[in-house]
Tab-separated table of C-alpha atoms in Angstrom:
chain	number	residue	atom	x	y	z
Z	1054	MET	CA	-0.018	-0.070	0.021
Z	1055	ASP	CA	1.188	3.435	-0.941
Z	1056	MET	CA	0.004	6.882	0.253
Z	1057	SER	CA	0.923	9.818	-1.886
Z	1058	TYR	CA	-0.122	13.502	-2.038
Z	1059	LYS	CA	-1.186	15.172	-5.337
Z	1060	ASN	CA	-2.371	18.692	-5.233
Z	1061	LYS	CA	-2.527	18.465	-1.416
Z	1062	MET	CA	-5.150	15.639	-1.838
Z	1063	PRO	CA	-3.951	12.418	-0.226
Z	1064	GLU	CA	-4.407	9.220	-2.226
Z	1065	PHE	CA	-3.785	5.660	-1.431
Z	1066	LYS	CA	-2.958	3.050	-4.084
Z	1067	LEU	CA	-4.240	-0.554	-3.655
Z	1068	GLU	CA	-3.253	-2.816	-6.556
Z	1069	GLU	CA	-4.429	-0.783	-9.607
Z	1070	PHE	CA	-7.113	1.283	-7.865
Z	1071	ILE	CA	-6.374	4.883	-6.868
Z	1072	ARG	CA	-8.825	6.514	-4.605
Z	1073	PRO	CA	-8.420	10.187	-3.643
Z	1074	LEU	CA	-9.233	10.935	0.023
Z	1075	THR	CA	-10.371	14.234	1.516
Z	1076	PRO	CA	-7.761	15.735	3.838
Z	1077	THR	CA	-9.540	14.441	6.883
Z	1078	GLU	CA	-10.027	10.989	5.424
Z	1079	GLY	CA	-6.379	10.960	4.636
Z	1080	ARG	CA	-5.195	11.901	8.208
Z	1081	LEU	CA	-7.600	9.295	9.677
Z	1082	PHE	CA	-6.469	6.562	7.296
Z	1083	ARG	CA	-2.726	7.422	7.896
Z	1084	THR	CA	-3.250	7.421	11.620
Z	1085	LEU	CA	-4.888	3.877	11.515
Z	1086	TYR	CA	-2.347	2.608	8.877
Z	1087	ARG	CA	0.681	3.640	10.964
Z	1088	ASN	CA	-0.780	1.679	13.876
Z	1089	HIS	CA	-2.395	-1.242	11.927
Z	1090	GLY	CA	-2.947	-4.264	14.031
Z	1091	ARG	CA	-3.196	-2.222	17.215
Z	1092	ILE	CA	-6.168	-0.395	18.817
Z	1093	VAL	CA	-6.025	3.298	18.328
Z	1094	LEU	CA	-7.828	5.056	21.051
Z	1095	LYS	CA	-10.551	7.605	20.088
Z	1096	ALA	CA	-8.720	10.280	22.119
Z	1097	ASP	CA	-5.614	9.740	20.099
Z	1098	ILE	CA	-7.470	9.877	16.811
Z	1099	PHE	CA	-9.181	13.087	17.926
Z	1100	GLU	CA	-5.772	14.602	18.779
Z	1101	GLU	CA	-3.982	13.497	15.491
Z	1102	VAL	CA	-6.782	14.074	12.963
Z	1103	TRP	CA	-8.846	17.037	14.380
Z	1104	GLY	CA	-6.880	18.459	17.177
Z	1105	TRP	CA	-9.995	18.523	19.305
Z	1106	GLU	CA	-12.847	16.103	20.140
Z	1107	ALA	CA	-15.228	15.578	17.287
Z	1108	GLN	CA	-17.029	12.393	18.143
Z	1109	ASP	CA	-19.883	12.648	15.679
Z	1110	SER	CA	-17.387	13.550	12.871
Z	1111	LEU	CA	-15.310	10.420	13.796
Z	1112	TYR	CA	-18.226	8.047	13.321
Z	1113	VAL	CA	-18.941	9.684	9.895
Z	1114	TYR	CA	-15.357	9.442	8.636
Z	1115	ILE	CA	-14.839	5.830	9.920
Z	1116	GLY	CA	-18.022	4.914	8.093
Z	1117	ARG	CA	-16.676	6.570	4.889
Z	1118	LEU	CA	-13.354	4.618	5.112
Z	1119	LYS	CA	-15.079	1.348	5.821
Z	1120	LYS	CA	-17.164	1.930	2.729
Z	1121	ILE	CA	-14.082	2.669	0.571
Z	1122	LEU	CA	-12.303	-0.466	1.992
Z	1123	LYS	CA	-15.183	-2.743	1.177
Z	1124	ARG	CA	-13.397	-3.206	-2.245
Z	1125	TYR	CA	-10.459	-4.650	-0.393
Z	1126	PRO	CA	-11.353	-7.527	1.779
Z	1127	HIS	CA	-7.766	-7.741	3.114
Z	1128	LEU	CA	-8.189	-4.444	4.760
Z	1129	THR	CA	-10.773	-4.021	7.489
Z	1130	ILE	CA	-11.454	-1.389	10.153
Z	1131	GLU	CA	-12.618	-3.004	13.412
Z	1132	SER	CA	-14.705	-0.998	15.936
Z	1133	ILE	CA	-13.481	-1.714	19.457
Z	1134	SER	CA	-16.437	-0.919	21.788
Z	1135	ARG	CA	-15.827	2.192	23.898
Z	1136	LYS	CA	-12.135	2.241	23.075
Z	1137	GLY	CA	-11.287	3.063	19.456
Z	1138	TYR	CA	-10.588	1.411	16.119
Z	1139	ARG	CA	-8.046	-1.097	14.570
Z	1140	LEU	CA	-7.008	-1.416	10.957
Z	1141	MET	CA	-6.439	-5.077	10.092
Z	1142	ILE	CA	-4.250	-6.031	7.086
Z	1143	LYS	CA	-4.636	-9.701	6.197
């Protein structure tokens, strides 16, 4: 997997598919990817992605990323109840 930036819009490349991400989606995905296999606490996500607590926004952006990653069954985002999220790469 490769993440690149083109015109300040993060993209990630999986196989032959290139999907541009919004800046917030890119920061969220990058945070999960750097910590893949480990639980990333919600508080840490808020700090790295938004710099402040945005709980409703987090749910929306996690949903967007899960929808994007449905095309890639080897990549999944797990919701860890009351703790955070974990990106799994199979």
